[in-house]
Coordinates of C-alpha atoms and ligand atoms in Angstrom, one line a residue:
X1 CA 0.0 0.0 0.0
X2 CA 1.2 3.3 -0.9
X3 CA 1.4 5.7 1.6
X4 CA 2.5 9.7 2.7
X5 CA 0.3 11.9 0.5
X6 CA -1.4 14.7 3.0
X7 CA -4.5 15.1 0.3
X8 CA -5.6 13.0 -2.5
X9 CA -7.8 14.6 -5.0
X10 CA -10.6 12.4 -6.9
X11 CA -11.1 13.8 -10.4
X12 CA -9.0 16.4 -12.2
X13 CA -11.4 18.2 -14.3
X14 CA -12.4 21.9 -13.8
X15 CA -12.8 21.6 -9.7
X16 CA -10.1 19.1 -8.7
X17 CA -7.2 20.5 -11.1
X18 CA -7.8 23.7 -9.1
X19 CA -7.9 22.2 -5.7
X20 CA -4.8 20.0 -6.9
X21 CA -3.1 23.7 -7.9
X22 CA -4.1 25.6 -4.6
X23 CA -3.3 22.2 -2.4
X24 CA 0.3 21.5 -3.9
X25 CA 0.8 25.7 -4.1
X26 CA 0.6 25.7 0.1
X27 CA 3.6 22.7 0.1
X28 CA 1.1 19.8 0.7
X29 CA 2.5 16.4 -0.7
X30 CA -0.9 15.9 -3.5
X31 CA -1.6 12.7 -5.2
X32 CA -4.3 13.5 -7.9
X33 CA -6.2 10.8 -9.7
X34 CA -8.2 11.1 -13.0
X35 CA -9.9 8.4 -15.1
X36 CA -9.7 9.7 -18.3
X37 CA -6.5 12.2 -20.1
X38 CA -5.6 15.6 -18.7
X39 CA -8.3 18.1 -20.2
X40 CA -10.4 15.4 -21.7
X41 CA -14.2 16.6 -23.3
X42 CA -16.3 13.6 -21.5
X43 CA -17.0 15.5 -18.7
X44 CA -18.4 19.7 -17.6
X45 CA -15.6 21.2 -18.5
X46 CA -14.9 21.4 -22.3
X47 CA -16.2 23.4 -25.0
X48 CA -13.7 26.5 -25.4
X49 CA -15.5 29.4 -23.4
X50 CA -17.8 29.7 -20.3
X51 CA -19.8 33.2 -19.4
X52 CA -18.0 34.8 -16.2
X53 CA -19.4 37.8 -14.5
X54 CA -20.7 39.3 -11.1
X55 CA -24.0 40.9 -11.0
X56 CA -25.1 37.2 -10.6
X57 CA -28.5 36.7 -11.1
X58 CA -28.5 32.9 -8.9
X59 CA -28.3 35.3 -5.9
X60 CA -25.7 37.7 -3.9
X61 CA -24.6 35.4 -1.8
X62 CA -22.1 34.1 -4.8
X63 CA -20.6 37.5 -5.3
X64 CA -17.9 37.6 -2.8
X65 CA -16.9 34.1 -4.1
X66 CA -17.1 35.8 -7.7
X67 CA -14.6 38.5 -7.1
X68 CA -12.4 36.5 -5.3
X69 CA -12.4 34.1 -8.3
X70 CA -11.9 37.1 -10.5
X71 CA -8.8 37.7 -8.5
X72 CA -7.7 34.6 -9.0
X73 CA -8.2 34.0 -12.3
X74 CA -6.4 37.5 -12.9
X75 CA -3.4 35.2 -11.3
X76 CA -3.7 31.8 -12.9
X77 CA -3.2 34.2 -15.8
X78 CA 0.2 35.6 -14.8
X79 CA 1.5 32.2 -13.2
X80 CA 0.9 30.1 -16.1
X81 CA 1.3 32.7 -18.7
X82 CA -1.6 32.0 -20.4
X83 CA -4.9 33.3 -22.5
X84 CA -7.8 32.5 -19.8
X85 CA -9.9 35.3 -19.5
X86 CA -11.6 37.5 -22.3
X87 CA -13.1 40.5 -20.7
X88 CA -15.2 41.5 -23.8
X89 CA -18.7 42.9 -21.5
X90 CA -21.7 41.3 -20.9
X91 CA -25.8 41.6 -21.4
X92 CA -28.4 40.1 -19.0
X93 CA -31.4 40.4 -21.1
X94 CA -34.8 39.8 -21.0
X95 CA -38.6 41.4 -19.1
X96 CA -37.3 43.8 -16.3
X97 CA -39.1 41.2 -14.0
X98 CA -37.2 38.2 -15.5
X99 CA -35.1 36.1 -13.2
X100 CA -31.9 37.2 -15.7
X101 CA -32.8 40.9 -15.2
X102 CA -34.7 41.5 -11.9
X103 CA -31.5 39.0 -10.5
X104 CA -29.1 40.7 -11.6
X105 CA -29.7 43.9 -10.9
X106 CA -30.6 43.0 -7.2
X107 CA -26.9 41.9 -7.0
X108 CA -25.4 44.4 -8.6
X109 CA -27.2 46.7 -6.5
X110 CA -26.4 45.4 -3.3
X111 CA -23.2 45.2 -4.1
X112 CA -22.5 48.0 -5.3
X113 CA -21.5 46.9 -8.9
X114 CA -20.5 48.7 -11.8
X115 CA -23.4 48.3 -14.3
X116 CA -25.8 50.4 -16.9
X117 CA -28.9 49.7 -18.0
X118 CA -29.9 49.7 -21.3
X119 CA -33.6 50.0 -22.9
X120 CA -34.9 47.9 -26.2
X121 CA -33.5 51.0 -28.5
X122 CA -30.2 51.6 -26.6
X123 CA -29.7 47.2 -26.9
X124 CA -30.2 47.3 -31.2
X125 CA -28.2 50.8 -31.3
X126 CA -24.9 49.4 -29.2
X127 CA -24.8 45.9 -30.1
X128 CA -27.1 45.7 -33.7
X129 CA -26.8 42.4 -34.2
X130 CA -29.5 42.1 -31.3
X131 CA -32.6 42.4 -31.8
X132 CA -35.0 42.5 -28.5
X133 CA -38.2 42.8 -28.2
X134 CA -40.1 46.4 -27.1
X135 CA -40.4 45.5 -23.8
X136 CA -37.3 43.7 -23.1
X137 CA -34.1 45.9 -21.1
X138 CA -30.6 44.2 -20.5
X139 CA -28.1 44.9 -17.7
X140 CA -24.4 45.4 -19.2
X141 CA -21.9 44.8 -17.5
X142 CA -18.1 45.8 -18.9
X143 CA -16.4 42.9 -16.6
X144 CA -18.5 39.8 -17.2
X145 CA -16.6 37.8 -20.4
X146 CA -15.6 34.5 -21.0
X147 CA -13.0 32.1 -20.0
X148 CA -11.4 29.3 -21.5
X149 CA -11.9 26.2 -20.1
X150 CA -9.4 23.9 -21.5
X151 CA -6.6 26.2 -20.3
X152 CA -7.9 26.7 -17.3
X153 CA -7.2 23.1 -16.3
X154 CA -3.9 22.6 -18.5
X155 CA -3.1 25.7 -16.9
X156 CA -3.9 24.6 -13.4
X157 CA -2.8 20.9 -13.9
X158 CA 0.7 22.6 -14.9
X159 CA 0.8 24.7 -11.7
X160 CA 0.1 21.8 -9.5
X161 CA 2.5 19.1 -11.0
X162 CA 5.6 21.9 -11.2
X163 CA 4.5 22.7 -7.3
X164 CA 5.2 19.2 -6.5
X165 CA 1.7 17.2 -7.0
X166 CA 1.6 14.0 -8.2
X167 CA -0.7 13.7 -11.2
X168 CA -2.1 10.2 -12.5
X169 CA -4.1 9.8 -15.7
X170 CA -6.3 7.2 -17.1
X171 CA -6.2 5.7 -13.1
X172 CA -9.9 5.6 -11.8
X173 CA -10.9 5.8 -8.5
X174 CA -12.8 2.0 -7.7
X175 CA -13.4 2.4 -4.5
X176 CA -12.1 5.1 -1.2
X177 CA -13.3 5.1 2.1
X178 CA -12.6 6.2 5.4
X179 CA -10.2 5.1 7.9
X180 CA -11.8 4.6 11.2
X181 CA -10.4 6.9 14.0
X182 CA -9.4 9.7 11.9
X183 CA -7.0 8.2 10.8
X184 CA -7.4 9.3 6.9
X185 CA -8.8 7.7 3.5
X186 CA -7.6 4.2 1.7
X187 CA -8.4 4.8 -1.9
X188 CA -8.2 2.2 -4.3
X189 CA -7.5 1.7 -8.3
X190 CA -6.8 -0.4 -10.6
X191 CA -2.8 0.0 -10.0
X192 CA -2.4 0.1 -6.6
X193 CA -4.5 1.2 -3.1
X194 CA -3.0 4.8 -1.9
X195 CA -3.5 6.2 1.6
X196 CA -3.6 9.8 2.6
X197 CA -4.8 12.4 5.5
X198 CA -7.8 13.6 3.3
X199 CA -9.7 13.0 0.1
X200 CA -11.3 15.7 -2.2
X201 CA -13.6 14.5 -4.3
X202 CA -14.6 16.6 -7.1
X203 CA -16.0 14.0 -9.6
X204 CA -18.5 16.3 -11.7
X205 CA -21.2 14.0 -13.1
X206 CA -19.7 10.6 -12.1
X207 CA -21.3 12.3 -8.3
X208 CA -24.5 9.7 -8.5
X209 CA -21.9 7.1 -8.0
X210 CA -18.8 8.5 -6.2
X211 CA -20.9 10.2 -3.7
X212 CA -24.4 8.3 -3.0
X213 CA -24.2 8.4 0.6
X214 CA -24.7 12.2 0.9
X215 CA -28.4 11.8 -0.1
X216 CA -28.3 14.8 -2.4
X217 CA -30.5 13.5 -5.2
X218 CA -28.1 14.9 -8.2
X219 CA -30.1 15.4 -11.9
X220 CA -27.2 14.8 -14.5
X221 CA -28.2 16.6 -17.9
X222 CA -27.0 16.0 -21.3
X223 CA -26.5 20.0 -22.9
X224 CA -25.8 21.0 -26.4
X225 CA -23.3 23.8 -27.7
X226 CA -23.9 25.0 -31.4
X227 CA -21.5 26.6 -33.1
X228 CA -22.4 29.1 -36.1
X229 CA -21.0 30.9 -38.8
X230 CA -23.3 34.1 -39.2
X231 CA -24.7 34.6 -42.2
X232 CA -23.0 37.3 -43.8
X233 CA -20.0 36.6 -41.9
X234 CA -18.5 37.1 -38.0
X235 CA -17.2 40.3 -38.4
X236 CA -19.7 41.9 -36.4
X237 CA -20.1 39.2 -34.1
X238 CA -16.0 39.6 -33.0
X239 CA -15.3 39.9 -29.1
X240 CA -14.4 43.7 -29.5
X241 CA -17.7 44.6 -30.4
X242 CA -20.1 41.6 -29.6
X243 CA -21.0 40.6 -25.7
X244 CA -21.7 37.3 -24.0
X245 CA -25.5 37.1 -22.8
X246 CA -27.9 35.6 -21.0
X247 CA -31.5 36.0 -22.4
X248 CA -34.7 35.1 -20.9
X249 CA -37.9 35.0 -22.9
X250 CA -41.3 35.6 -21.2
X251 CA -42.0 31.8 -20.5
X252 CA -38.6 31.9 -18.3
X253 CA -36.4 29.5 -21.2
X254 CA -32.8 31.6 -21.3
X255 CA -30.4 30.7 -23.9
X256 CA -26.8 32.1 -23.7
X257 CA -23.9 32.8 -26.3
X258 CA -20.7 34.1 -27.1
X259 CA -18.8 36.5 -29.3
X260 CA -16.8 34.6 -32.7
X261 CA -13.9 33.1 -31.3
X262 CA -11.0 31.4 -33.0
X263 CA -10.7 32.6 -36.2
X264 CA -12.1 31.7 -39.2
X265 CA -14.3 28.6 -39.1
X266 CA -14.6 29.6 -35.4
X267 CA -17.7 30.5 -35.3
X268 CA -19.8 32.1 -32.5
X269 CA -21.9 29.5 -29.9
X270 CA -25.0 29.3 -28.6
X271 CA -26.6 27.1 -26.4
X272 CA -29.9 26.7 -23.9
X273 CA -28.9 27.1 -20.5
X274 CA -30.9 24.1 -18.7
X275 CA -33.8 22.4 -20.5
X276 CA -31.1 19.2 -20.5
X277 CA -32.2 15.8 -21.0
X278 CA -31.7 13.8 -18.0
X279 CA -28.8 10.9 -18.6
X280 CA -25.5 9.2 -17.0
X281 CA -21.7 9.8 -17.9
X282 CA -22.1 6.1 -19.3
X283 CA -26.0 6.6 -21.2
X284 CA -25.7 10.0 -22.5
X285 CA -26.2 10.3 -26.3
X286 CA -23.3 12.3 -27.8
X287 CA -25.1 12.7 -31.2
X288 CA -26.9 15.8 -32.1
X289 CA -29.9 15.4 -33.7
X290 CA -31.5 17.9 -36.7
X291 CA -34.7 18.8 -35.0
X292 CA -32.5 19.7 -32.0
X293 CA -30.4 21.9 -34.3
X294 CA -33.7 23.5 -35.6
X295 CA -34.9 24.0 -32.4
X296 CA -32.0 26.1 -31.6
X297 CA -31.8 27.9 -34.6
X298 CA -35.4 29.0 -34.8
X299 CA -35.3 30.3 -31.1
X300 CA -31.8 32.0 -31.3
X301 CA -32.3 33.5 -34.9
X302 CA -35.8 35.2 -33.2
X303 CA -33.3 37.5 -31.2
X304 CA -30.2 37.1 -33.1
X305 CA -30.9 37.5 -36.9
X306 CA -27.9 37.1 -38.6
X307 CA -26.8 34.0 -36.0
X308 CA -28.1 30.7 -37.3
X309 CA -26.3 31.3 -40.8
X310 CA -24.3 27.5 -41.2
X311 CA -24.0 25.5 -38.6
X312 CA -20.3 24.3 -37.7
X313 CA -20.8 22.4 -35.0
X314 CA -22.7 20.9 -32.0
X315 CA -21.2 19.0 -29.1
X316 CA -22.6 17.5 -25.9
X317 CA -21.7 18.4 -21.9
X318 CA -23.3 17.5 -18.9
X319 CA -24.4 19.3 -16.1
X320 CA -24.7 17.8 -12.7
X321 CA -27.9 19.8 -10.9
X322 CA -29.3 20.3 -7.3
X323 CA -32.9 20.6 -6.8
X324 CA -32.4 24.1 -6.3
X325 CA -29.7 24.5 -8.2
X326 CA -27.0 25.9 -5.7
X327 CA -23.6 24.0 -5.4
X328 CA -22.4 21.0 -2.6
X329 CA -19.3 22.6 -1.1
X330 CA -18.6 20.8 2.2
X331 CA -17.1 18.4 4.5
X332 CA -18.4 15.2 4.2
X333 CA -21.5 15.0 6.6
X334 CA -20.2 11.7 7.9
X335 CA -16.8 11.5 7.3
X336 CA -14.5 14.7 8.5
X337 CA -11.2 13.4 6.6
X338 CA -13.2 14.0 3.1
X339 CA -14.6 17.6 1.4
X340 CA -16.9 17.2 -1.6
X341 CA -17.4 19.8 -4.3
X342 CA -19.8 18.6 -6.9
X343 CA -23.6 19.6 -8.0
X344 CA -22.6 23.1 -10.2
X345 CA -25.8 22.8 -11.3
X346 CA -24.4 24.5 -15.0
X347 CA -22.6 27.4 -13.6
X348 CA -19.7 26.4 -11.9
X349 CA -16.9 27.2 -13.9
X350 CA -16.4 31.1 -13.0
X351 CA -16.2 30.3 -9.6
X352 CA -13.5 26.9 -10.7
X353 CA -10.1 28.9 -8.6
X354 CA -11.8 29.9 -5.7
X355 CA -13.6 26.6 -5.2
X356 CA -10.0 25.1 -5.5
X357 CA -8.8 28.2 -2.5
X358 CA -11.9 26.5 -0.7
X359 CA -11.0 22.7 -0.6
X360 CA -7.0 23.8 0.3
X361 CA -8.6 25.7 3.2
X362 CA -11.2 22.6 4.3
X363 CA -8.7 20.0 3.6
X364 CA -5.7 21.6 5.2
X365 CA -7.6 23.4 8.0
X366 CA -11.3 21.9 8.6
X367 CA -12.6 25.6 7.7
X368 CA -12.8 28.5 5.1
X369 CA -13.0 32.1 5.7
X370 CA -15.1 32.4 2.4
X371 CA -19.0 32.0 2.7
X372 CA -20.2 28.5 1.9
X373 CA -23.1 28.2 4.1
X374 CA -25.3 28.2 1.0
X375 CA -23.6 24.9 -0.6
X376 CA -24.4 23.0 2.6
X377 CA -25.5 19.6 1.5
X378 CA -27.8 19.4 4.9
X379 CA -30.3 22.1 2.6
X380 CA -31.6 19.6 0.5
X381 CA -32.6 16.7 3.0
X382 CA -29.5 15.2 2.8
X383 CA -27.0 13.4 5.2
X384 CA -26.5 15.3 8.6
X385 CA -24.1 14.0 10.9
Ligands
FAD401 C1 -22.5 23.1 -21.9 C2 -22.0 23.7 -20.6 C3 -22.0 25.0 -20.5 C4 -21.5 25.6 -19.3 N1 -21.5 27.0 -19.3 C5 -21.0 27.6 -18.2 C6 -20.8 29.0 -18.1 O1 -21.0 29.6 -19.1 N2 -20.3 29.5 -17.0 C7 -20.0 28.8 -15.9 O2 -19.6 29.3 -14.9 N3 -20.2 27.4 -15.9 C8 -20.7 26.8 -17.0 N4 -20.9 25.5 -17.0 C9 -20.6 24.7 -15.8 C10 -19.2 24.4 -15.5 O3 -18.5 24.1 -16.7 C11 -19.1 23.2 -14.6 O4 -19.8 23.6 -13.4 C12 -17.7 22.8 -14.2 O5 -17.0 22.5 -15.4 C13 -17.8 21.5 -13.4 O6 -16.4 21.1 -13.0 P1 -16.2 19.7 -12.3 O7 -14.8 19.7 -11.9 O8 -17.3 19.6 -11.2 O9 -16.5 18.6 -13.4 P2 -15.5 18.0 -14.5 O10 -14.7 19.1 -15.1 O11 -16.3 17.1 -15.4 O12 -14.5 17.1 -13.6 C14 -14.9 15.9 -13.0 C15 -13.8 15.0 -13.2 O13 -13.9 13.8 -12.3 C16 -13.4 12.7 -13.0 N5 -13.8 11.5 -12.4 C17 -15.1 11.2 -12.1 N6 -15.2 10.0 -11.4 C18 -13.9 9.6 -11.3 C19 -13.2 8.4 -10.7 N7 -14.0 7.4 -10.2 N8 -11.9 8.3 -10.7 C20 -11.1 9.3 -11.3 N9 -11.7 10.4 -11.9 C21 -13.0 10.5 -11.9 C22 -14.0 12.9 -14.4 O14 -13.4 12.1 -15.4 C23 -13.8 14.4 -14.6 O15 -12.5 14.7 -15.2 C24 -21.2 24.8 -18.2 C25 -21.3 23.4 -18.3 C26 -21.7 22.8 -19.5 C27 -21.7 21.4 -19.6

């Protein structure tokens, strides 16, 4: 049996790569285990961008944790020298009693962030390749962007293997438990059975399996991103003129998108935030069907014209949802030597360095300064004590 590490981590994807980064950054001897390749696209945290920004619309209580990760993101940047963040502004559009509006501009409000509001007319005359209904208003915001995902774990995964952590690939976890007495976690694989002072587990949508006895009942959803080529070309659609946005319509369904990205062929993406199918890691269907396409087209073309020109391409994701859609950031309820960060519910991935600040904190010290009251898995009837 293999023993010494102070912390393994169980899964390396957005989450764990960041708690593997923060863990190995503070000198503790890390042992992280993934089942598939390093930045692989079977899991939450492919796709090439993800909407960041702060006046969050889910509730205030995540902006502390949002400009925290900002910071932090802002210094993943620096440390690993790479293109993470694009800061191009952001719309939250819709009815000024929609969730996306009214939400937003109650965190924004109370906490005092920088924001303008912008009528039907003053959304067609900034950004014309929107076109919103009369009675719909949109909250800009200049800091809310996008980030990369794949380089946020390269970048992260980098970090914590040059800090010291040991990182194994294609290695799944079979089994972990434990150790009575406090005396740590035995986790087992196929090549060998490892010991360790603590165990993170940060397994995305494999939590069903990996973390059953917390009682949480976890919806995983298959999700679609389209990628199109505008008719008439992405010029206007570029990231120095064109926003990320969230947009509601009247019966509450919000679709999201982002600027053209990556050159020619590109394209600029689109997708329906929730409305998934539910599925598993092992049932989900990866092919993406034409009246799905059609679907998407019709309802994004309504408010972006020029969007649905070609179709590039579609590709699934899942998300891993609480009933009310808040994360699970916690010690284990019934095991103190393991913390658990799963259930992003579809919006994790702004939040992916802080969350990784969090686990260093929980697993090294049993507590966080940061505010995690909310991702308590005791709120949704789960496991206790
Ligand atoms: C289509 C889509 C769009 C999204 N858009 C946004 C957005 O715009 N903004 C935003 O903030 N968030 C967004 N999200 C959500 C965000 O991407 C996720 O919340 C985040 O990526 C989740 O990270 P994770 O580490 O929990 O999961 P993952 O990155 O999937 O990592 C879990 C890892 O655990 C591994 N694993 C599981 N079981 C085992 C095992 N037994 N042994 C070893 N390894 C194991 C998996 O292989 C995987 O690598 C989006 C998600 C999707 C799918």
């Amino acid at each position: 049996m293999a023993t010494g590490y102070d912390v393994i981590v169980l899964g390396l994807g957005g989450m764990g790569s960041a708690a593997a980064d923060h863990l190995a950054a503070r000198g503790a001897r890390v042992l992280g285990l993934e089942q598939f390749g390093p930045v692989h696209d079977r899991g939450s945290s492919h796709g090439g961008s993800r909407i960041t920004r702060q006046s969050y619309f889910e509730g205030p209580a995540y902006v502390p944790l949002l400009l925290r990760a900002y910071e932090l993101y802002e210094r993943l940047t620096r440390d690993a020298n790479r293109e993470i963040a694009l800061l191009c502004g952001g719309l939250m559009i819709g009815r000024p009693d929609s969730r996306t509006v009214a939400g937003s501009v109650r965190s924004a409000t109370e906490w005092d962030l920088p924001h303008e509001m912008l009528d039907a007319h003053e959304i067609r005359a900034r950004f014309p390749m929107l076109a919103p209904a009369d009675d719909e208003v949109a909250l800009f915001e200049r800091r809310a962007g996008l980030l990369r995902p794949e380089a946020t774990v390269a970048a992260q995964l980098e970090l914590a293997a040059a800090a010291g952590a040991e990182l194994r690939f294609e290695e799944p976890v079979t089994a972990w438990e434990a150790l009575p007495g406090g005396r740590g976690v035995r986790v087992t694989t196929p090549n060998g059975v490892y010991t360790a002072g603590h165990l993170v587990v940060c397994p995305g949508a494999w939590a069903p399996r990996q973390l059953a006895d917390l009682g949480v009942p976890f919806t995983v959803e298959r999700q679609i991103m389209y990628w199109f080529e505008p008719e008439g070309g992405t010029a206007p659609f570029e990231p120095d003129r064109h926003p990320v946005y969230v947009w509601e319509d009247p019966e509450g369904t919000q679709i999201y998108g982002f600027p053209a990205l990556d050159g020619p062929g590109g394209g600029a993406k689109v997708a329906f935030f929730r409305q998934g199918i539910p599925c598993t890691p092992e049932t989900i269907d990866r092919t993406v069907h034409p009246a799905e396409v059609a679907e998407m087209a019709a309802f994004a073309g309504a408010r972006l014209p020029a969007l649905p020109g070609r179709l590039l391409r579609a590709v699934t994701c899942m998300y891993t949802t609480t009933p009310d859609e808040h994360f699970v950031i916690a010690p284990h309820p019934a095991h103190p030597a393991v913390t658990v960060a799963c259930g992003f519910s579809g919006h994790g991935f702004k939040f992916v360095p802080v969350v990784g600040e969090i686990l260093a904190d929980l697993a090294l010290t049993g507590s966080t300064p940061h505010p995690i009251e909310l991702f308590s898995p005791g709120r949704l009837g789960g496991r206790q004590t």
